[in-house]
Amino acid sequence: MLFAVRFLTIVFFLSGFINSVAGQRNAVEQQYIFPVSVELLSGDAPLFRTLYRVINLGPEVQGQMDFYFNSGQNFLSSGILVPTNGMVEFPRFIDFSVIQQNGWARIILPAAARVQVGSSLITLVRLANDGFQIVNTTSLQAVIPAKKFRSTFSNSSRFRAPVLGYFPPVDNDPRQTAFALVNPSATESVQVQLTVLDSKGNSVCSSSIIIPQLNRVSKFITELLQNCALPNQGSLLISSDSLIAVGALDVFFPEGRILMIPVLTEN
C-alpha cells in the first residue's frame, strides 16, 4: 500500500537501455528530452534513482545537460564531454542524496553528433544496514521533441480469473498508465490536445491542457481526462502546435511495479 501511495505522490517514472538515434533538430544543435527524471534517495520506500547514458559513435562530443523541476525551475546545468567512440553515465557529478528532484531533464548536443541516448529508472528500498536493494528497473525513451505523439494506455482496476483453463486476459494485473508531458520551450506556453481512442479506433472523448514554459505535467490517464468514460484499454493521441515531449509508464497495483510503454512520434 505504501508503494502505491508513494507512486501516486511522486507520480512516477524510468535496467534497460533504450536507444534514441540522433536526429538533427536544427542547423546548430539537437536535443533529447527525458520526460521523467526522479532522484529520491531519502525517506520512506520506495526510493528512486535515474541513470542517463550517452554512447558516442563518432568524434569527441561536448554538450550540456539540464535538470528541471515540474514547475520549470532549472536547479542544475552541467557540461558533458563524451570521448571519441566512448560513453558517459549520469548522474555522477553531484550528490543527489542531498538534492531531491521530480521533473524532467534534457541533453543538448551539436547537430553533427552521432550518439545513442537512454535512461533507466531504478526503484530501491533502504536496508537495515543503510544500504539499498533494487526492486524494479525500467527504461524510458529519450524523446526528440515533436508535435504529435501516440501511445497505448491501460485503465484496469480488477483482477479477472481465467475461465476453463484459458489464459487470463491481458489486463489481469490491475494497472494504470501514467503520462509525462513536457513543454521544452523557455519562452512560450503550449496547448496540448488529448484524444482517446478505444481498441477499435473509435474516438471516445477529448480534452486539452495548457503547459507553461519548461513545465512538466505528470498524471495518470484518469487524472488527465477526468470527465471521460475511459475504456480499460485504448490509445491516446497527444498533439500540439508547438514542440513537446511525451513519456508513458504502466503502474501495477498494489505493488507499484512499473513498465515502460512505447510512445510513437507521428508525422
PDB file of C-alpha atoms in Angstrom:
ATOM      1  CA  MET A   1       0.000   0.000   0.000  1.00  0.00           C
ATOM      2  CA  LEU A   2       2.835   2.368   0.868  1.00  0.00           C
ATOM      3  CA  PHE A   3       4.370   1.590  -2.500  1.00  0.00           C
ATOM      4  CA  ALA A   4       1.186   2.562  -4.327  1.00  0.00           C
ATOM      5  CA  VAL A   5       0.698   5.729  -2.269  1.00  0.00           C
ATOM      6  CA  ARG A   6       4.274   6.849  -2.924  1.00  0.00           C
ATOM      7  CA  PHE A   7       3.754   6.340  -6.645  1.00  0.00           C
ATOM      8  CA  LEU A   8       0.617   8.436  -6.553  1.00  0.00           C
ATOM      9  CA  THR A   9       2.511  11.143  -4.682  1.00  0.00           C
ATOM     10  CA  ILE A  10       5.632  11.269  -6.823  1.00  0.00           C
ATOM     11  CA  VAL A  11       3.844  10.125  -9.987  1.00  0.00           C
ATOM     12  CA  PHE A  12       6.489   8.088 -11.401  1.00  0.00           C
ATOM     13  CA  PHE A  13       8.527   7.032 -13.814  1.00  0.00           C
ATOM     14  CA  LEU A  14      12.449   5.154 -15.716  1.00  0.00           C
ATOM     15  CA  SER A  15      17.687  -1.929 -16.189  1.00  0.00           C
ATOM     16  CA  GLY A  16      17.479  -1.399 -19.511  1.00  0.00           C
ATOM     17  CA  PHE A  17      18.810   0.860 -22.178  1.00  0.00           C
ATOM     18  CA  ILE A  18      16.710   2.496 -24.873  1.00  0.00           C
ATOM     19  CA  ASN A  19      18.435   3.838 -27.953  1.00  0.00           C
ATOM     20  CA  SER A  20      17.427   7.116 -29.481  1.00  0.00           C
ATOM     21  CA  VAL A  21      19.113   7.503 -32.844  1.00  0.00           C
ATOM     22  CA  ALA A  22      20.473  11.004 -33.272  1.00  0.00           C
ATOM     23  CA  GLY A  23      18.079  13.362 -35.013  1.00  0.00           C
ATOM     24  CA  GLN A  24      19.030  16.849 -36.148  1.00  0.00           C
ATOM     25  CA  ARG A  25      16.659  19.446 -34.692  1.00  0.00           C
ATOM     26  CA  ASN A  26      18.190  22.427 -36.500  1.00  0.00           C
ATOM     27  CA  ALA A  27      21.477  23.589 -38.043  1.00  0.00           C
ATOM     28  CA  VAL A  28      23.061  24.226 -34.645  1.00  0.00           C
ATOM     29  CA  GLU A  29      22.007  21.579 -32.117  1.00  0.00           C
ATOM     30  CA  GLN A  30      19.943  18.530 -31.330  1.00  0.00           C
ATOM     31  CA  GLN A  31      18.198  17.855 -28.034  1.00  0.00           C
ATOM     32  CA  TYR A  32      16.938  14.806 -26.214  1.00  0.00           C
ATOM     33  CA  ILE A  33      14.224  15.119 -23.576  1.00  0.00           C
ATOM     34  CA  PHE A  34      13.856  12.737 -20.633  1.00  0.00           C
ATOM     35  CA  PRO A  35      10.189  13.253 -19.666  1.00  0.00           C
ATOM     36  CA  VAL A  36      10.860  11.538 -16.362  1.00  0.00           C
ATOM     37  CA  SER A  37      13.732  12.463 -14.102  1.00  0.00           C
ATOM     38  CA  VAL A  38      13.419  11.307 -10.499  1.00  0.00           C
ATOM     39  CA  GLU A  39      16.035  11.406  -7.740  1.00  0.00           C
ATOM     40  CA  LEU A  40      14.666  10.404  -4.355  1.00  0.00           C
ATOM     41  CA  LEU A  41      17.109   8.652  -2.034  1.00  0.00           C
ATOM     42  CA  SER A  42      15.731   9.605   1.362  1.00  0.00           C
ATOM     43  CA  GLY A  43      12.512   8.999   3.252  1.00  0.00           C
ATOM     44  CA  ASP A  44      10.161   6.027   3.109  1.00  0.00           C
ATOM     45  CA  ALA A  45      10.208   3.323   0.431  1.00  0.00           C
ATOM     46  CA  PRO A  46      10.139   3.315  -2.484  1.00  0.00           C
ATOM     47  CA  LEU A  47      13.240   5.296  -3.418  1.00  0.00           C
ATOM     48  CA  PHE A  48      14.308   6.227  -6.928  1.00  0.00           C
ATOM     49  CA  ARG A  49      17.462   6.878  -8.923  1.00  0.00           C
ATOM     50  CA  THR A  50      17.567   7.796 -12.614  1.00  0.00           C
ATOM     51  CA  LEU A  51      20.606   6.997 -14.747  1.00  0.00           C
ATOM     52  CA  TYR A  52      21.322   8.601 -18.120  1.00  0.00           C
ATOM     53  CA  ARG A  53      23.725   7.169 -20.712  1.00  0.00           C
ATOM     54  CA  VAL A  54      25.235   8.640 -23.866  1.00  0.00           C
ATOM     55  CA  ILE A  55      27.191   6.444 -26.291  1.00  0.00           C
ATOM     56  CA  ASN A  56      29.256   8.316 -28.851  1.00  0.00           C
ATOM     57  CA  LEU A  57      29.523   6.758 -32.323  1.00  0.00           C
ATOM     58  CA  GLY A  58      31.961   9.338 -33.653  1.00  0.00           C
ATOM     59  CA  PRO A  59      34.499  12.033 -32.689  1.00  0.00           C
ATOM     60  CA  GLU A  60      34.590  13.663 -29.239  1.00  0.00           C
ATOM     61  CA  VAL A  61      31.361  15.482 -28.382  1.00  0.00           C
ATOM     62  CA  GLN A  62      30.751  18.340 -25.954  1.00  0.00           C
ATOM     63  CA  GLY A  63      27.261  19.155 -24.798  1.00  0.00           C
ATOM     64  CA  GLN A  64      25.114  20.211 -21.856  1.00  0.00           C
ATOM     65  CA  MET A  65      22.679  18.503 -19.505  1.00  0.00           C
ATOM     66  CA  ASP A  66      19.899  20.425 -17.754  1.00  0.00           C
ATOM     67  CA  PHE A  67      17.616  19.274 -14.927  1.00  0.00           C
ATOM     68  CA  TYR A  68      14.231  20.851 -14.191  1.00  0.00           C
ATOM     69  CA  PHE A  69      11.538  20.554 -11.567  1.00  0.00           C
ATOM     70  CA  ASN A  70       7.880  20.147 -12.644  1.00  0.00           C
ATOM     71  CA  SER A  71       7.470  23.897 -12.161  1.00  0.00           C
ATOM     72  CA  GLY A  72      10.110  24.651 -14.809  1.00  0.00           C
ATOM     73  CA  GLN A  73      12.775  25.772 -12.342  1.00  0.00           C
ATOM     74  CA  ASN A  74      16.254  24.805 -13.547  1.00  0.00           C
ATOM     75  CA  PHE A  75      18.124  23.557 -10.499  1.00  0.00           C
ATOM     76  CA  LEU A  76      21.200  22.163 -12.263  1.00  0.00           C
ATOM     77  CA  SER A  77      23.068  22.501 -15.552  1.00  0.00           C
ATOM     78  CA  SER A  78      26.339  20.803 -16.336  1.00  0.00           C
ATOM     79  CA  GLY A  79      28.642  20.478 -19.327  1.00  0.00           C
ATOM     80  CA  ILE A  80      29.270  16.953 -20.579  1.00  0.00           C
ATOM     81  CA  LEU A  81      32.157  15.522 -22.596  1.00  0.00           C
ATOM     82  CA  VAL A  82      31.811  12.198 -24.419  1.00  0.00           C
ATOM     83  CA  PRO A  83      35.160  10.805 -25.701  1.00  0.00           C
ATOM     84  CA  THR A  84      35.625   9.577 -29.242  1.00  0.00           C
ATOM     85  CA  ASN A  85      33.714   6.265 -29.527  1.00  0.00           C
ATOM     86  CA  GLY A  86      33.241   6.434 -25.750  1.00  0.00           C
ATOM     87  CA  MET A  87      30.341   6.700 -23.314  1.00  0.00           C
ATOM     88  CA  VAL A  88      29.331   8.578 -20.188  1.00  0.00           C
ATOM     89  CA  GLU A  89      26.766   7.840 -17.494  1.00  0.00           C
ATOM     90  CA  PHE A  90      24.985  10.372 -15.275  1.00  0.00           C
ATOM     91  CA  PRO A  91      24.433  11.442 -12.581  1.00  0.00           C
ATOM     92  CA  ARG A  92      27.979  11.128 -11.376  1.00  0.00           C
ATOM     93  CA  PHE A  93      28.770  14.812 -10.893  1.00  0.00           C
ATOM     94  CA  ILE A  94      26.530  15.634  -7.927  1.00  0.00           C
ATOM     95  CA  ASP A  95      25.351  14.158  -4.641  1.00  0.00           C
ATOM     96  CA  PHE A  96      21.656  13.506  -5.309  1.00  0.00           C
ATOM     97  CA  SER A  97      21.171  12.235  -1.767  1.00  0.00           C
ATOM     98  CA  VAL A  98      21.072  15.943  -0.875  1.00  0.00           C
ATOM     99  CA  ILE A  99      19.154  17.382  -3.842  1.00  0.00           C
ATOM    100  CA  GLN A 100      15.825  15.645  -4.444  1.00  0.00           C
ATOM    101  CA  GLN A 101      14.214  16.081  -7.840  1.00  0.00           C
ATOM    102  CA  ASN A 102      10.983  15.055  -9.553  1.00  0.00           C
ATOM    103  CA  GLY A 103      10.754  16.571 -13.005  1.00  0.00           C
ATOM    104  CA  TRP A 104      12.459  16.243 -16.368  1.00  0.00           C
ATOM    105  CA  ALA A 105      15.902  16.517 -17.947  1.00  0.00           C
ATOM    106  CA  ARG A 106      17.444  17.466 -21.272  1.00  0.00           C
ATOM    107  CA  ILE A 107      20.698  16.789 -23.120  1.00  0.00           C
ATOM    108  CA  ILE A 108      21.764  19.284 -25.797  1.00  0.00           C
ATOM    109  CA  LEU A 109      24.409  18.210 -28.322  1.00  0.00           C
ATOM    110  CA  PRO A 110      25.844  19.555 -31.592  1.00  0.00           C
ATOM    111  CA  ALA A 111      23.725  18.740 -34.641  1.00  0.00           C
ATOM    112  CA  ALA A 112      26.551  16.686 -36.173  1.00  0.00           C
ATOM    113  CA  ALA A 113      26.919  14.394 -33.130  1.00  0.00           C
ATOM    114  CA  ARG A 114      26.248  10.688 -33.735  1.00  0.00           C
ATOM    115  CA  VAL A 115      25.036   9.293 -30.432  1.00  0.00           C
ATOM    116  CA  GLN A 116      22.702   6.855 -28.743  1.00  0.00           C
ATOM    117  CA  VAL A 117      20.933   8.149 -25.653  1.00  0.00           C
ATOM    118  CA  GLY A 118      18.983   6.275 -22.988  1.00  0.00           C
ATOM    119  CA  SER A 119      17.839   6.374 -19.385  1.00  0.00           C
ATOM    120  CA  SER A 120      16.789   3.945 -16.669  1.00  0.00           C
ATOM    121  CA  LEU A 121      14.675   4.372 -13.568  1.00  0.00           C
ATOM    122  CA  ILE A 122      15.811   2.224 -10.660  1.00  0.00           C
ATOM    123  CA  THR A 123      13.406   1.628  -7.774  1.00  0.00           C
ATOM    124  CA  LEU A 124      15.056   0.773  -4.452  1.00  0.00           C
ATOM    125  CA  VAL A 125      14.267   0.103  -0.809  1.00  0.00           C
ATOM    126  CA  ARG A 126      16.559   1.002   2.068  1.00  0.00           C
ATOM    127  CA  LEU A 127      18.031  -1.913   4.049  1.00  0.00           C
ATOM    128  CA  ALA A 128      18.550  -2.102   7.811  1.00  0.00           C
ATOM    129  CA  ASN A 129      22.309  -1.555   7.352  1.00  0.00           C
ATOM    130  CA  ASP A 130      21.525   1.717   5.482  1.00  0.00           C
ATOM    131  CA  GLY A 131      22.323   0.110   2.136  1.00  0.00           C
ATOM    132  CA  PHE A 132      19.914  -0.255  -0.799  1.00  0.00           C
ATOM    133  CA  GLN A 133      18.238  -3.132  -2.596  1.00  0.00           C
ATOM    134  CA  ILE A 134      16.984  -2.817  -6.185  1.00  0.00           C
ATOM    135  CA  VAL A 135      13.383  -3.967  -6.501  1.00  0.00           C
ATOM    136  CA  ASN A 136      12.492  -2.769 -10.014  1.00  0.00           C
ATOM    137  CA  THR A 137      14.130  -1.299 -13.093  1.00  0.00           C
ATOM    138  CA  THR A 138      12.612   0.002 -16.294  1.00  0.00           C
ATOM    139  CA  SER A 139      13.647   2.118 -19.257  1.00  0.00           C
ATOM    140  CA  LEU A 140      12.145   5.235 -20.734  1.00  0.00           C
ATOM    141  CA  GLN A 141      12.718   6.679 -24.164  1.00  0.00           C
ATOM    142  CA  ALA A 142      14.871   9.716 -24.708  1.00  0.00           C
ATOM    143  CA  VAL A 143      12.480  11.802 -26.771  1.00  0.00           C
ATOM    144  CA  ILE A 144      13.221  14.144 -29.649  1.00  0.00           C
ATOM    145  CA  PRO A 145      10.625  16.943 -29.375  1.00  0.00           C
ATOM    146  CA  ALA A 146       7.767  16.725 -31.870  1.00  0.00           C
ATOM    147  CA  LYS A 147       4.212  17.998 -32.308  1.00  0.00           C
ATOM    148  CA  LYS A 148       2.275  14.718 -32.323  1.00  0.00           C
ATOM    149  CA  PHE A 149       2.562  11.513 -30.313  1.00  0.00           C
ATOM    150  CA  ARG A 150       0.537   8.342 -29.804  1.00  0.00           C
ATOM    151  CA  SER A 151       0.644   5.755 -27.030  1.00  0.00           C
ATOM    152  CA  THR A 152      -1.489   2.907 -25.752  1.00  0.00           C
ATOM    153  CA  PHE A 153      -2.919   3.066 -22.236  1.00  0.00           C
ATOM    154  CA  SER A 154      -4.414   0.776 -19.596  1.00  0.00           C
ATOM    155  CA  ASN A 155      -7.115   1.610 -17.107  1.00  0.00           C
ATOM    156  CA  SER A 156      -7.664  -1.719 -15.371  1.00  0.00           C
ATOM    157  CA  SER A 157      -8.699  -1.965 -11.747  1.00  0.00           C
ATOM    158  CA  ARG A 158      -9.901  -5.544 -11.374  1.00  0.00           C
ATOM    159  CA  PHE A 159      -8.359  -8.998 -11.305  1.00  0.00           C
ATOM    160  CA  ARG A 160     -10.179 -11.370 -13.625  1.00  0.00           C
ATOM    161  CA  ALA A 161      -9.580 -15.091 -13.143  1.00  0.00           C
ATOM    162  CA  PRO A 162      -9.005 -17.430 -16.120  1.00  0.00           C
ATOM    163  CA  VAL A 163     -12.039 -19.420 -17.288  1.00  0.00           C
ATOM    164  CA  LEU A 164     -11.972 -23.160 -18.091  1.00  0.00           C
ATOM    165  CA  GLY A 165      -8.208 -23.293 -18.311  1.00  0.00           C
ATOM    166  CA  TYR A 166      -7.833 -20.460 -20.812  1.00  0.00           C
ATOM    167  CA  PHE A 167      -5.121 -17.886 -20.365  1.00  0.00           C
ATOM    168  CA  PRO A 168      -6.208 -14.921 -18.231  1.00  0.00           C
ATOM    169  CA  PRO A 169      -6.955 -11.677 -20.081  1.00  0.00           C
ATOM    170  CA  VAL A 170      -4.148  -9.234 -20.780  1.00  0.00           C
ATOM    171  CA  ASP A 171      -5.420  -6.821 -18.137  1.00  0.00           C
ATOM    172  CA  ASN A 172      -5.308  -9.479 -15.414  1.00  0.00           C
ATOM    173  CA  ASP A 173      -2.970  -7.345 -13.326  1.00  0.00           C
ATOM    174  CA  PRO A 174      -4.653  -4.116 -12.176  1.00  0.00           C
ATOM    175  CA  ARG A 175      -2.664  -1.271 -13.686  1.00  0.00           C
ATOM    176  CA  GLN A 176      -2.988   2.251 -14.951  1.00  0.00           C
ATOM    177  CA  THR A 177      -0.926   4.254 -17.408  1.00  0.00           C
ATOM    178  CA  ALA A 178       0.760   7.469 -16.319  1.00  0.00           C
ATOM    179  CA  PHE A 179       1.891  10.128 -18.784  1.00  0.00           C
ATOM    180  CA  ALA A 180       4.585  12.819 -18.550  1.00  0.00           C
ATOM    181  CA  LEU A 181       4.053  15.805 -20.868  1.00  0.00           C
ATOM    182  CA  VAL A 182       6.912  18.291 -21.201  1.00  0.00           C
ATOM    183  CA  ASN A 183       6.990  21.770 -22.720  1.00  0.00           C
ATOM    184  CA  PRO A 184      10.697  22.327 -23.532  1.00  0.00           C
ATOM    185  CA  SER A 185      10.192  25.926 -24.668  1.00  0.00           C
ATOM    186  CA  ALA A 186      11.769  28.587 -22.467  1.00  0.00           C
ATOM    187  CA  THR A 187       9.546  31.357 -23.841  1.00  0.00           C
ATOM    188  CA  GLU A 188       6.032  30.101 -24.640  1.00  0.00           C
ATOM    189  CA  SER A 189       3.237  28.078 -23.096  1.00  0.00           C
ATOM    190  CA  VAL A 190       1.740  25.322 -25.226  1.00  0.00           C
ATOM    191  CA  GLN A 191      -1.785  23.969 -25.560  1.00  0.00           C
ATOM    192  CA  VAL A 192      -1.874  20.186 -25.792  1.00  0.00           C
ATOM    193  CA  GLN A 193      -4.837  18.299 -27.249  1.00  0.00           C
ATOM    194  CA  LEU A 194      -5.627  14.841 -25.833  1.00  0.00           C
ATOM    195  CA  THR A 195      -7.837  12.432 -27.808  1.00  0.00           C
ATOM    196  CA  VAL A 196      -8.842   8.983 -26.533  1.00  0.00           C
ATOM    197  CA  LEU A 197      -9.446   6.115 -28.977  1.00  0.00           C
ATOM    198  CA  ASP A 198     -10.852   2.742 -27.956  1.00  0.00           C
ATOM    199  CA  SER A 199      -9.301  -0.566 -29.051  1.00  0.00           C
ATOM    200  CA  LYS A 200     -11.307  -0.419 -32.318  1.00  0.00           C
ATOM    201  CA  GLY A 201     -10.034   3.049 -33.170  1.00  0.00           C
ATOM    202  CA  ASN A 202     -13.234   4.895 -32.337  1.00  0.00           C
ATOM    203  CA  SER A 203     -12.925   8.343 -30.759  1.00  0.00           C
ATOM    204  CA  VAL A 204     -14.189   8.250 -27.173  1.00  0.00           C
ATOM    205  CA  CYS A 205     -13.516  11.735 -25.837  1.00  0.00           C
ATOM    206  CA  SER A 206     -11.041  14.592 -25.934  1.00  0.00           C
ATOM    207  CA  SER A 207      -9.666  17.334 -23.750  1.00  0.00           C
ATOM    208  CA  SER A 208      -6.895  19.904 -23.715  1.00  0.00           C
ATOM    209  CA  ILE A 209      -4.421  21.303 -21.224  1.00  0.00           C
ATOM    210  CA  ILE A 210      -2.042  24.253 -21.211  1.00  0.00           C
ATOM    211  CA  ILE A 211       1.543  23.647 -20.122  1.00  0.00           C
ATOM    212  CA  PRO A 212       3.631  26.713 -19.156  1.00  0.00           C
ATOM    213  CA  GLN A 213       7.170  27.113 -20.441  1.00  0.00           C
ATOM    214  CA  LEU A 214       9.666  24.497 -19.202  1.00  0.00           C
ATOM    215  CA  ASN A 215       6.932  22.805 -17.126  1.00  0.00           C
ATOM    216  CA  ARG A 216       6.067  19.113 -16.901  1.00  0.00           C
ATOM    217  CA  VAL A 217       2.604  17.668 -16.296  1.00  0.00           C
ATOM    218  CA  SER A 218       2.745  14.108 -14.936  1.00  0.00           C
ATOM    219  CA  LYS A 219      -0.571  12.377 -14.250  1.00  0.00           C
ATOM    220  CA  PHE A 220      -2.398   9.107 -14.579  1.00  0.00           C
ATOM    221  CA  ILE A 221      -4.749   8.766 -17.553  1.00  0.00           C
ATOM    222  CA  THR A 222      -7.762   9.106 -15.248  1.00  0.00           C
ATOM    223  CA  GLU A 223      -6.391  12.407 -13.916  1.00  0.00           C
ATOM    224  CA  LEU A 224      -5.657  13.803 -17.381  1.00  0.00           C
ATOM    225  CA  LEU A 225      -9.174  13.013 -18.586  1.00  0.00           C
ATOM    226  CA  GLN A 226     -11.359  13.199 -15.513  1.00  0.00           C
ATOM    227  CA  ASN A 227     -14.617  13.719 -17.407  1.00  0.00           C
ATOM    228  CA  CYS A 228     -14.100  10.838 -19.857  1.00  0.00           C
ATOM    229  CA  ALA A 229     -15.637   7.369 -19.625  1.00  0.00           C
ATOM    230  CA  LEU A 230     -12.333   5.672 -20.318  1.00  0.00           C
ATOM    231  CA  PRO A 231     -12.191   2.122 -21.708  1.00  0.00           C
ATOM    232  CA  ASN A 232      -9.981  -0.461 -20.000  1.00  0.00           C
ATOM    233  CA  GLN A 233      -7.560  -0.221 -22.909  1.00  0.00           C
ATOM    234  CA  GLY A 234      -7.080   2.125 -25.815  1.00  0.00           C
ATOM    235  CA  SER A 235      -4.721   4.678 -27.293  1.00  0.00           C
ATOM    236  CA  LEU A 236      -4.089   8.337 -26.564  1.00  0.00           C
ATOM    237  CA  LEU A 237      -3.304  10.897 -29.277  1.00  0.00           C
ATOM    238  CA  ILE A 238      -1.284  13.832 -27.952  1.00  0.00           C
ATOM    239  CA  SER A 239      -0.799  16.838 -30.216  1.00  0.00           C
ATOM    240  CA  SER A 240       0.261  20.472 -30.088  1.00  0.00           C
ATOM    241  CA  ASP A 241       1.060  23.311 -32.456  1.00  0.00           C
ATOM    242  CA  SER A 242       4.462  23.602 -30.725  1.00  0.00           C
ATOM    243  CA  LEU A 243       7.163  21.069 -29.923  1.00  0.00           C
ATOM    244  CA  ILE A 244       6.559  18.887 -26.860  1.00  0.00           C
ATOM    245  CA  ALA A 245       7.917  15.625 -25.403  1.00  0.00           C
ATOM    246  CA  VAL A 246       5.921  12.700 -24.005  1.00  0.00           C
ATOM    247  CA  GLY A 247       6.708   9.650 -21.871  1.00  0.00           C
ATOM    248  CA  ALA A 248       4.439   6.876 -20.540  1.00  0.00           C
ATOM    249  CA  LEU A 249       4.580   4.080 -17.961  1.00  0.00           C
ATOM    250  CA  ASP A 250       2.194   1.446 -16.693  1.00  0.00           C
ATOM    251  CA  VAL A 251       1.986   1.340 -12.886  1.00  0.00           C
ATOM    252  CA  PHE A 252       0.809  -2.010 -11.468  1.00  0.00           C
ATOM    253  CA  PHE A 253      -1.153  -2.055  -8.230  1.00  0.00           C
ATOM    254  CA  PRO A 254      -0.931  -2.673  -5.381  1.00  0.00           C
ATOM    255  CA  GLU A 255       2.813  -3.441  -5.521  1.00  0.00           C
ATOM    256  CA  GLY A 256       3.754  -0.376  -7.589  1.00  0.00           C
ATOM    257  CA  ARG A 257       5.739  -2.263 -10.260  1.00  0.00           C
ATOM    258  CA  ILE A 258       6.381  -0.081 -13.320  1.00  0.00           C
ATOM    259  CA  LEU A 259       6.803  -0.872 -17.010  1.00  0.00           C
ATOM    260  CA  MET A 260       7.699   1.371 -19.934  1.00  0.00           C
ATOM    261  CA  ILE A 261       5.053   1.951 -22.596  1.00  0.00           C
ATOM    262  CA  PRO A 262       6.406   2.946 -26.040  1.00  0.00           C
ATOM    263  CA  VAL A 263       5.410   6.402 -27.246  1.00  0.00           C
ATOM    264  CA  LEU A 264       5.428   6.864 -31.023  1.00  0.00           C
ATOM    265  CA  THR A 265       6.027  10.101 -32.886  1.00  0.00           C
ATOM    266  CA  GLU A 266       3.536  10.806 -35.686  1.00  0.00           C
ATOM    267  CA  ASN A 267       4.309  12.991 -38.673  1.00  0.00           C
TER     268      ASN A 267
END
